[in-house]
PDB file of N, CA and C in Angstrom:
ATOM      1  N   UNK A   1      -5.286  18.651  -2.998  1.00  0.00           N
ATOM      2  CA  UNK A   1      -5.684  17.269  -2.956  1.00  0.00           C
ATOM      3  C   UNK A   1      -6.806  17.020  -1.915  1.00  0.00           C
ATOM      4  N   UNK A   2      -7.451  16.705  -1.976  1.00  0.00           N
ATOM      5  CA  UNK A   2      -9.025  16.169  -1.142  1.00  0.00           C
ATOM      6  C   UNK A   2      -9.045  14.748  -0.676  1.00  0.00           C
ATOM      7  N   UNK A   3      -9.399  14.293   0.304  1.00  0.00           N
ATOM      8  CA  UNK A   3      -9.719  13.169   1.203  1.00  0.00           C
ATOM      9  C   UNK A   3     -10.801  12.848   0.321  1.00  0.00           C
ATOM     10  N   UNK A   4     -10.939  11.291  -0.089  1.00  0.00           N
ATOM     11  CA  UNK A   4     -11.874  10.742  -0.606  1.00  0.00           C
ATOM     12  C   UNK A   4     -12.983  10.564   0.337  1.00  0.00           C
ATOM     13  N   UNK A   5     -14.236  10.565  -0.289  1.00  0.00           N
ATOM     14  CA  UNK A   5     -15.455   9.996   0.465  1.00  0.00           C
ATOM     15  C   UNK A   5     -15.410   8.429   1.158  1.00  0.00           C
ATOM     16  N   UNK A   6     -16.164   7.917   1.822  1.00  0.00           N
ATOM     17  CA  UNK A   6     -16.091   6.594   2.069  1.00  0.00           C
ATOM     18  C   UNK A   6     -16.839   5.733   0.893  1.00  0.00           C
ATOM     19  N   UNK A   7     -17.600   6.320   0.140  1.00  0.00           N
ATOM     20  CA  UNK A   7     -18.407   5.921  -1.188  1.00  0.00           C
ATOM     21  C   UNK A   7     -17.247   6.077  -2.230  1.00  0.00           C
ATOM     22  N   UNK A   8     -16.431   6.906  -2.049  1.00  0.00           N
ATOM     23  CA  UNK A   8     -15.332   6.838  -3.524  1.00  0.00           C
ATOM     24  C   UNK A   8     -14.283   5.866  -2.893  1.00  0.00           C
ATOM     25  N   UNK A   9     -13.619   5.785  -1.903  1.00  0.00           N
ATOM     26  CA  UNK A   9     -12.978   4.534  -1.294  1.00  0.00           C
ATOM     27  C   UNK A   9     -13.748   3.184  -1.508  1.00  0.00           C
ATOM     28  N   UNK A  10     -14.763   3.179  -1.498  1.00  0.00           N
ATOM     29  CA  UNK A  10     -15.359   1.668  -1.710  1.00  0.00           C
ATOM     30  C   UNK A  10     -15.701   1.650  -3.055  1.00  0.00           C
ATOM     31  N   UNK A  11     -15.819   2.396  -4.005  1.00  0.00           N
ATOM     32  CA  UNK A  11     -15.697   2.438  -5.453  1.00  0.00           C
ATOM     33  C   UNK A  11     -14.422   2.065  -5.917  1.00  0.00           C
ATOM     34  N   UNK A  12     -13.599   2.339  -5.624  1.00  0.00           N
ATOM     35  CA  UNK A  12     -12.324   1.828  -5.906  1.00  0.00           C
ATOM     36  C   UNK A  12     -11.661   0.743  -5.179  1.00  0.00           C
ATOM     37  N   UNK A  13     -12.045   0.035  -4.220  1.00  0.00           N
ATOM     38  CA  UNK A  13     -11.762  -1.160  -3.601  1.00  0.00           C
ATOM     39  C   UNK A  13     -11.683  -2.130  -4.718  1.00  0.00           C
ATOM     40  N   UNK A  14     -12.635  -2.243  -5.418  1.00  0.00           N
ATOM     41  CA  UNK A  14     -12.847  -3.623  -6.389  1.00  0.00           C
ATOM     42  C   UNK A  14     -11.717  -3.775  -7.463  1.00  0.00           C
ATOM     43  N   UNK A  15     -11.115  -2.524  -7.744  1.00  0.00           N
ATOM     44  CA  UNK A  15     -10.024  -2.619  -8.428  1.00  0.00           C
ATOM     45  C   UNK A  15      -8.790  -2.917  -7.900  1.00  0.00           C
ATOM     46  N   UNK A  16      -8.529  -2.972  -6.700  1.00  0.00           N
ATOM     47  CA  UNK A  16      -7.452  -3.052  -5.682  1.00  0.00           C
ATOM     48  C   UNK A  16      -7.397  -4.193  -5.023  1.00  0.00           C
ATOM     49  N   UNK A  17      -6.981  -5.334  -5.660  1.00  0.00           N
ATOM     50  CA  UNK A  17      -6.913  -6.676  -5.307  1.00  0.00           C
ATOM     51  C   UNK A  17      -6.262  -7.046  -4.062  1.00  0.00           C
ATOM     52  N   UNK A  18      -6.744  -7.294  -2.870  1.00  0.00           N
ATOM     53  CA  UNK A  18      -5.887  -7.646  -1.652  1.00  0.00           C
ATOM     54  C   UNK A  18      -5.976  -6.603  -0.889  1.00  0.00           C
ATOM     55  N   UNK A  19      -6.885  -5.096  -1.019  1.00  0.00           N
ATOM     56  CA  UNK A  19      -6.657  -4.194  -0.233  1.00  0.00           C
ATOM     57  C   UNK A  19      -8.102  -4.001   0.425  1.00  0.00           C
ATOM     58  N   UNK A  20      -8.008  -3.385   1.593  1.00  0.00           N
ATOM     59  CA  UNK A  20      -9.176  -3.074   2.299  1.00  0.00           C
ATOM     60  C   UNK A  20      -9.135  -1.671   2.916  1.00  0.00           C
ATOM     61  N   UNK A  21     -10.049  -1.552   3.426  1.00  0.00           N
ATOM     62  CA  UNK A  21     -10.116  -0.068   4.357  1.00  0.00           C
ATOM     63  C   UNK A  21      -9.972  -0.542   5.779  1.00  0.00           C
ATOM     64  N   UNK A  22      -9.063   0.041   6.415  1.00  0.00           N
ATOM     65  CA  UNK A  22      -9.198  -0.398   8.181  1.00  0.00           C
ATOM     66  C   UNK A  22      -8.200   0.692   8.551  1.00  0.00           C
ATOM     67  N   UNK A  23      -9.016   1.259   9.609  1.00  0.00           N
ATOM     68  CA  UNK A  23      -8.521   2.090  10.564  1.00  0.00           C
ATOM     69  C   UNK A  23      -8.185   3.368   9.694  1.00  0.00           C
ATOM     70  N   UNK A  24      -8.790   3.690   8.831  1.00  0.00           N
ATOM     71  CA  UNK A  24      -8.691   5.143   8.106  1.00  0.00           C
ATOM     72  C   UNK A  24      -7.518   5.035   7.085  1.00  0.00           C
ATOM     73  N   UNK A  25      -7.293   3.910   6.568  1.00  0.00           N
ATOM     74  CA  UNK A  25      -6.245   3.645   5.666  1.00  0.00           C
ATOM     75  C   UNK A  25      -6.316   2.218   4.637  1.00  0.00           C
ATOM     76  N   UNK A  26      -5.808   2.549   3.645  1.00  0.00           N
ATOM     77  CA  UNK A  26      -5.990   1.474   2.526  1.00  0.00           C
ATOM     78  C   UNK A  26      -4.801   0.274   3.168  1.00  0.00           C
ATOM     79  N   UNK A  27      -5.212  -0.901   3.478  1.00  0.00           N
ATOM     80  CA  UNK A  27      -3.966  -1.689   3.823  1.00  0.00           C
ATOM     81  C   UNK A  27      -4.107  -2.942   2.749  1.00  0.00           C
ATOM     82  N   UNK A  28      -2.724  -3.723   2.702  1.00  0.00           N
ATOM     83  CA  UNK A  28      -2.943  -4.970   2.232  1.00  0.00           C
ATOM     84  C   UNK A  28      -1.592  -5.489   2.844  1.00  0.00           C
ATOM     85  N   UNK A  29      -2.022  -7.049   3.240  1.00  0.00           N
ATOM     86  CA  UNK A  29      -0.785  -7.666   3.914  1.00  0.00           C
ATOM     87  C   UNK A  29      -0.508  -8.969   2.675  1.00  0.00           C
ATOM     88  N   UNK A  30       0.903  -8.760   2.138  1.00  0.00           N
ATOM     89  CA  UNK A  30       1.396  -9.915   1.500  1.00  0.00           C
ATOM     90  C   UNK A  30       2.249 -10.983   2.051  1.00  0.00           C
ATOM     91  N   UNK A  31       2.023 -11.878   1.642  1.00  0.00           N
ATOM     92  CA  UNK A  31       2.542 -13.469   2.349  1.00  0.00           C
ATOM     93  C   UNK A  31       3.545 -13.703   1.735  1.00  0.00           C
ATOM     94  N   UNK A  32       4.783 -13.778   1.615  1.00  0.00           N
ATOM     95  CA  UNK A  32       6.084 -14.064   0.657  1.00  0.00           C
ATOM     96  C   UNK A  32       6.241 -15.342   0.864  1.00  0.00           C
ATOM     97  N   UNK A  33       7.038 -16.274  -0.014  1.00  0.00           N
ATOM     98  CA  UNK A  33       7.337 -17.542   0.063  1.00  0.00           C
ATOM     99  C   UNK A  33       8.671 -17.616   1.200  1.00  0.00           C
ATOM    100  N   UNK A  34       9.409 -16.673   1.121  1.00  0.00           N
ATOM    101  CA  UNK A  34      10.420 -16.500   2.180  1.00  0.00           C
ATOM    102  C   UNK A  34      10.742 -15.118   2.621  1.00  0.00           C
ATOM    103  N   UNK A  35      11.386 -14.916   3.851  1.00  0.00           N
ATOM    104  CA  UNK A  35      11.773 -13.741   4.092  1.00  0.00           C
ATOM    105  C   UNK A  35      12.411 -12.655   3.280  1.00  0.00           C
ATOM    106  N   UNK A  36      13.458 -13.407   2.747  1.00  0.00           N
ATOM    107  CA  UNK A  36      14.298 -12.175   1.984  1.00  0.00           C
ATOM    108  C   UNK A  36      13.349 -11.752   0.552  1.00  0.00           C
ATOM    109  N   UNK A  37      12.172 -12.602   0.118  1.00  0.00           N
ATOM    110  CA  UNK A  37      11.606 -12.088  -0.949  1.00  0.00           C
ATOM    111  C   UNK A  37      10.791 -10.892  -0.315  1.00  0.00           C
ATOM    112  N   UNK A  38      10.324 -10.948   1.020  1.00  0.00           N
ATOM    113  CA  UNK A  38       9.596  -9.585   1.310  1.00  0.00           C
ATOM    114  C   UNK A  38      10.367  -8.489   1.334  1.00  0.00           C
ATOM    115  N   UNK A  39      11.568  -8.886   2.090  1.00  0.00           N
ATOM    116  CA  UNK A  39      12.385  -7.556   2.028  1.00  0.00           C
ATOM    117  C   UNK A  39      12.843  -7.161   0.499  1.00  0.00           C
ATOM    118  N   UNK A  40      12.947  -7.787  -0.313  1.00  0.00           N
ATOM    119  CA  UNK A  40      13.330  -7.577  -1.548  1.00  0.00           C
ATOM    120  C   UNK A  40      11.922  -6.441  -2.241  1.00  0.00           C
ATOM    121  N   UNK A  41      10.769  -7.127  -1.910  1.00  0.00           N
ATOM    122  CA  UNK A  41       9.452  -6.372  -2.427  1.00  0.00           C
ATOM    123  C   UNK A  41       9.351  -4.761  -1.657  1.00  0.00           C
ATOM    124  N   UNK A  42      10.044  -4.900  -0.213  1.00  0.00           N
ATOM    125  CA  UNK A  42       9.999  -3.554   0.250  1.00  0.00           C
ATOM    126  C   UNK A  42      10.921  -2.758  -0.416  1.00  0.00           C
ATOM    127  N   UNK A  43      11.903  -3.441  -0.823  1.00  0.00           N
ATOM    128  CA  UNK A  43      13.139  -2.211  -1.358  1.00  0.00           C
ATOM    129  C   UNK A  43      12.532  -1.740  -2.786  1.00  0.00           C
ATOM    130  N   UNK A  44      11.875  -2.802  -3.219  1.00  0.00           N
ATOM    131  CA  UNK A  44      11.600  -2.145  -5.012  1.00  0.00           C
ATOM    132  C   UNK A  44       9.941  -1.138  -4.252  1.00  0.00           C
ATOM    133  N   UNK A  45       9.223  -1.797  -3.340  1.00  0.00           N
ATOM    134  CA  UNK A  45       8.284  -0.407  -3.191  1.00  0.00           C
ATOM    135  C   UNK A  45       8.674   0.636  -2.661  1.00  0.00           C
ATOM    136  N   UNK A  46       9.752   0.715  -1.933  1.00  0.00           N
ATOM    137  CA  UNK A  46      10.700   1.932  -1.235  1.00  0.00           C
ATOM    138  C   UNK A  46      11.239   2.886  -2.433  1.00  0.00           C
ATOM    139  N   UNK A  47      11.637   2.072  -3.364  1.00  0.00           N
ATOM    140  CA  UNK A  47      12.288   2.882  -4.272  1.00  0.00           C
ATOM    141  C   UNK A  47      11.198   3.605  -5.119  1.00  0.00           C
ATOM    142  N   UNK A  48      10.312   2.674  -5.683  1.00  0.00           N
ATOM    143  CA  UNK A  48       9.054   3.714  -6.038  1.00  0.00           C
ATOM    144  C   UNK A  48       8.578   4.942  -5.309  1.00  0.00           C
ATOM    145  N   UNK A  49       7.974   4.505  -4.383  1.00  0.00           N
ATOM    146  CA  UNK A  49       7.529   5.410  -3.292  1.00  0.00           C
ATOM    147  C   UNK A  49       8.375   6.894  -3.262  1.00  0.00           C
ATOM    148  N   UNK A  50       9.629   6.619  -3.388  1.00  0.00           N
ATOM    149  CA  UNK A  50      10.807   7.669  -3.128  1.00  0.00           C
ATOM    150  C   UNK A  50      10.611   8.235  -4.315  1.00  0.00           C
ATOM    151  N   UNK A  51      10.623   7.935  -5.572  1.00  0.00           N
ATOM    152  CA  UNK A  51      10.066   8.444  -6.822  1.00  0.00           C
ATOM    153  C   UNK A  51       8.860   9.090  -6.965  1.00  0.00           C
ATOM    154  N   UNK A  52       7.833   8.712  -6.264  1.00  0.00           N
ATOM    155  CA  UNK A  52       6.721   9.699  -6.448  1.00  0.00           C
ATOM    156  C   UNK A  52       6.234  10.274  -5.308  1.00  0.00           C
ATOM    157  N   UNK A  53       7.333  10.351  -4.381  1.00  0.00           N
ATOM    158  CA  UNK A  53       7.117  11.260  -3.241  1.00  0.00           C
ATOM    159  C   UNK A  53       6.114  10.741  -2.335  1.00  0.00           C
ATOM    160  N   UNK A  54       5.621   9.559  -2.160  1.00  0.00           N
ATOM    161  CA  UNK A  54       4.474   9.073  -1.490  1.00  0.00           C
ATOM    162  C   UNK A  54       4.644   7.885  -0.714  1.00  0.00           C
ATOM    163  N   UNK A  55       4.843   7.573   0.329  1.00  0.00           N
ATOM    164  CA  UNK A  55       5.406   6.636   1.202  1.00  0.00           C
ATOM    165  C   UNK A  55       4.467   5.941   1.809  1.00  0.00           C
ATOM    166  N   UNK A  56       4.284   4.420   1.761  1.00  0.00           N
ATOM    167  CA  UNK A  56       3.443   3.731   2.653  1.00  0.00           C
ATOM    168  C   UNK A  56       3.847   3.488   4.014  1.00  0.00           C
ATOM    169  N   UNK A  57       2.959   3.286   5.083  1.00  0.00           N
ATOM    170  CA  UNK A  57       3.610   2.919   6.133  1.00  0.00           C
ATOM    171  C   UNK A  57       3.838   1.248   5.755  1.00  0.00           C
ATOM    172  N   UNK A  58       4.773   0.548   6.192  1.00  0.00           N
ATOM    173  CA  UNK A  58       5.505  -0.740   5.947  1.00  0.00           C
ATOM    174  C   UNK A  58       5.773  -1.452   7.075  1.00  0.00           C
ATOM    175  N   UNK A  59       4.808  -2.813   7.582  1.00  0.00           N
ATOM    176  CA  UNK A  59       5.057  -3.294   8.582  1.00  0.00           C
ATOM    177  C   UNK A  59       5.688  -4.630   8.245  1.00  0.00           C
ATOM    178  N   UNK A  60       6.778  -5.047   8.496  1.00  0.00           N
ATOM    179  CA  UNK A  60       7.796  -6.636   8.326  1.00  0.00           C
ATOM    180  C   UNK A  60       7.273  -7.627   9.509  1.00  0.00           C
ATOM    181  N   UNK A  61       6.602  -8.837   9.195  1.00  0.00           N
ATOM    182  CA  UNK A  61       6.388  -9.884  10.184  1.00  0.00           C
ATOM    183  C   UNK A  61       6.864 -10.897   9.532  1.00  0.00           C
ATOM    184  N   UNK A  62       8.231 -11.630   9.870  1.00  0.00           N
ATOM    185  CA  UNK A  62       8.804 -12.674   8.945  1.00  0.00           C
ATOM    186  C   UNK A  62       8.187 -12.560   7.486  1.00  0.00           C
ATOM    187  N   UNK A  63       7.543 -13.288   6.973  1.00  0.00           N
ATOM    188  CA  UNK A  63       7.055 -13.516   5.395  1.00  0.00           C
ATOM    189  C   UNK A  63       6.067 -12.420   5.420  1.00  0.00           C
ATOM    190  N   UNK A  64       5.437 -12.147   6.217  1.00  0.00           N
ATOM    191  CA  UNK A  64       3.926 -10.962   5.759  1.00  0.00           C
ATOM    192  C   UNK A  64       4.639  -9.550   5.757  1.00  0.00           C
ATOM    193  N   UNK A  65       4.381  -9.046   5.045  1.00  0.00           N
ATOM    194  CA  UNK A  65       4.511  -7.498   5.066  1.00  0.00           C
ATOM    195  C   UNK A  65       3.072  -6.736   4.433  1.00  0.00           C
ATOM    196  N   UNK A  66       2.915  -6.016   5.669  1.00  0.00           N
ATOM    197  CA  UNK A  66       1.830  -5.088   5.454  1.00  0.00           C
ATOM    198  C   UNK A  66       2.005  -3.919   5.060  1.00  0.00           C
ATOM    199  N   UNK A  67       1.427  -3.045   3.922  1.00  0.00           N
ATOM    200  CA  UNK A  67       1.574  -1.967   3.409  1.00  0.00           C
ATOM    201  C   UNK A  67      -0.035  -1.008   3.708  1.00  0.00           C
ATOM    202  N   UNK A  68       0.519  -0.079   4.218  1.00  0.00           N
ATOM    203  CA  UNK A  68      -0.762   0.780   4.792  1.00  0.00           C
ATOM    204  C   UNK A  68      -0.500   2.359   4.004  1.00  0.00           C
ATOM    205  N   UNK A  69      -1.801   2.697   3.721  1.00  0.00           N
ATOM    206  CA  UNK A  69      -1.641   4.064   2.415  1.00  0.00           C
ATOM    207  C   UNK A  69      -2.523   5.038   3.342  1.00  0.00           C
ATOM    208  N   UNK A  70      -2.120   5.977   3.499  1.00  0.00           N
ATOM    209  CA  UNK A  70      -3.162   7.165   4.158  1.00  0.00           C
ATOM    210  C   UNK A  70      -2.322   8.488   3.924  1.00  0.00           C
ATOM    211  N   UNK A  71      -2.818   9.636   3.341  1.00  0.00           N
ATOM    212  CA  UNK A  71      -2.162  10.634   2.961  1.00  0.00           C
ATOM    213  C   UNK A  71      -2.125  11.700   4.293  1.00  0.00           C
ATOM    214  N   UNK A  72      -1.248  11.490   5.310  1.00  0.00           N
ATOM    215  CA  UNK A  72      -1.280  12.267   6.493  1.00  0.00           C
ATOM    216  C   UNK A  72      -1.445  13.311   6.596  1.00  0.00           C
ATOM    217  N   UNK A  73      -0.872  14.377   5.629  1.00  0.00           N
ATOM    218  CA  UNK A  73      -0.917  15.756   5.442  1.00  0.00           C
ATOM    219  C   UNK A  73      -2.297  16.141   5.058  1.00  0.00           C
ATOM    220  N   UNK A  74      -2.997  15.357   4.506  1.00  0.00           N
ATOM    221  CA  UNK A  74      -4.239  15.594   4.240  1.00  0.00           C
ATOM    222  C   UNK A  74      -5.558  14.968   5.484  1.00  0.00           C
ATOM    223  N   UNK A  75      -5.028  13.929   6.189  1.00  0.00           N
ATOM    224  CA  UNK A  75      -5.848  13.552   7.088  1.00  0.00           C
ATOM    225  C   UNK A  75      -6.579  12.332   6.600  1.00  0.00           C
ATOM    226  N   UNK A  76      -6.443  11.816   5.624  1.00  0.00           N
ATOM    227  CA  UNK A  76      -7.430  10.722   5.129  1.00  0.00           C
ATOM    228  C   UNK A  76      -6.826   9.961   3.759  1.00  0.00           C
ATOM    229  N   UNK A  77      -7.378   9.133   3.282  1.00  0.00           N
ATOM    230  CA  UNK A  77      -7.212   8.335   2.051  1.00  0.00           C
ATOM    231  C   UNK A  77      -7.428   9.292   0.650  1.00  0.00           C
ATOM    232  N   UNK A  78      -6.453   9.842  -0.041  1.00  0.00           N
ATOM    233  CA  UNK A  78      -6.585  10.374  -1.072  1.00  0.00           C
ATOM    234  C   UNK A  78      -6.396   9.368  -2.674  1.00  0.00           C
ATOM    235  N   UNK A  79      -6.720  10.188  -3.693  1.00  0.00           N
ATOM    236  CA  UNK A  79      -6.208   9.603  -4.827  1.00  0.00           C
ATOM    237  C   UNK A  79      -4.666   9.029  -5.126  1.00  0.00           C
ATOM    238  N   UNK A  80      -4.014   9.962  -4.271  1.00  0.00           N
ATOM    239  CA  UNK A  80      -2.579   9.444  -4.199  1.00  0.00           C
ATOM    240  C   UNK A  80      -2.525   7.961  -3.628  1.00  0.00           C
ATOM    241  N   UNK A  81      -3.224   7.831  -2.757  1.00  0.00           N
ATOM    242  CA  UNK A  81      -3.199   6.574  -1.867  1.00  0.00           C
ATOM    243  C   UNK A  81      -3.739   5.417  -2.890  1.00  0.00           C
ATOM    244  N   UNK A  82      -4.692   5.956  -3.774  1.00  0.00           N
ATOM    245  CA  UNK A  82      -5.404   4.894  -4.521  1.00  0.00           C
ATOM    246  C   UNK A  82      -4.671   4.381  -5.469  1.00  0.00           C
ATOM    247  N   UNK A  83      -3.859   5.304  -6.375  1.00  0.00           N
ATOM    248  CA  UNK A  83      -2.887   5.301  -7.147  1.00  0.00           C
ATOM    249  C   UNK A  83      -1.608   4.315  -6.899  1.00  0.00           C
ATOM    250  N   UNK A  84      -1.212   4.738  -5.422  1.00  0.00           N
ATOM    251  CA  UNK A  84       0.134   4.048  -5.095  1.00  0.00           C
ATOM    252  C   UNK A  84      -0.132   2.504  -4.614  1.00  0.00           C
ATOM    253  N   UNK A  85      -1.455   2.091  -4.218  1.00  0.00           N
ATOM    254  CA  UNK A  85      -1.936   0.843  -4.122  1.00  0.00           C
ATOM    255  C   UNK A  85      -1.903   0.240  -5.402  1.00  0.00           C
ATOM    256  N   UNK A  86      -2.400   0.609  -6.065  1.00  0.00           N
ATOM    257  CA  UNK A  86      -2.215  -0.143  -7.707  1.00  0.00           C
ATOM    258  C   UNK A  86      -0.585  -0.083  -8.233  1.00  0.00           C
ATOM    259  N   UNK A  87      -0.046   0.497  -7.837  1.00  0.00           N
ATOM    260  CA  UNK A  87       1.554   0.620  -8.188  1.00  0.00           C
ATOM    261  C   UNK A  87       1.979  -0.654  -7.370  1.00  0.00           C
ATOM    262  N   UNK A  88       1.463  -0.630  -6.005  1.00  0.00           N
ATOM    263  CA  UNK A  88       2.141  -1.887  -5.226  1.00  0.00           C
ATOM    264  C   UNK A  88       1.767  -3.122  -5.928  1.00  0.00           C
ATOM    265  N   UNK A  89       0.810  -3.319  -5.895  1.00  0.00           N
ATOM    266  CA  UNK A  89      -0.026  -4.477  -6.772  1.00  0.00           C
ATOM    267  C   UNK A  89       1.104  -4.787  -7.672  1.00  0.00           C
ATOM    268  N   UNK A  90       1.344  -3.790  -8.717  1.00  0.00           N
ATOM    269  CA  UNK A  90       1.955  -4.310  -9.920  1.00  0.00           C
ATOM    270  C   UNK A  90       3.573  -4.408  -9.540  1.00  0.00           C
ATOM    271  N   UNK A  91       4.073  -3.938  -8.422  1.00  0.00           N
ATOM    272  CA  UNK A  91       5.083  -4.333  -7.968  1.00  0.00           C
ATOM    273  C   UNK A  91       5.415  -5.919  -7.279  1.00  0.00           C
ATOM    274  N   UNK A  92       4.342  -6.248  -6.522  1.00  0.00           N
ATOM    275  CA  UNK A  92       4.552  -7.242  -5.660  1.00  0.00           C
ATOM    276  C   UNK A  92       4.025  -8.597  -6.236  1.00  0.00           C
ATOM    277  N   UNK A  93       2.852  -8.353  -7.140  1.00  0.00           N
ATOM    278  CA  UNK A  93       2.169  -9.548  -7.888  1.00  0.00           C
ATOM    279  C   UNK A  93       2.853 -10.095  -8.665  1.00  0.00           C
TER     280      UNK A  93
END
C-alpha cells in the first residue's frame, strides 16, 4: 500500500462530499440533530471499520462528530482512507 500524492488526494476529494484534507488526514465533521444520533452513527461506523480492519479517529463534541482518516502504518493518506471515507458517507448520510 502506498501513500497517495497530493494530486491523487485532490482528485479524489470532489467525490467525497463533506471531506477535506487537513493536517495530513481526510477529515469530515458531521452535525447530527441530537447527541444520541451522533453516538448511533459512531457505533455504525465503528462496526463497519472493525469489519474492514481500518479504523478512523473519531472526535465527539455534543452533536458534532469528526472523522479523520489516515493510514498510520503508512504515514499518510492511502486508497484505504479514500474508500473508508466513501463508506462513512454511505453510513452517515
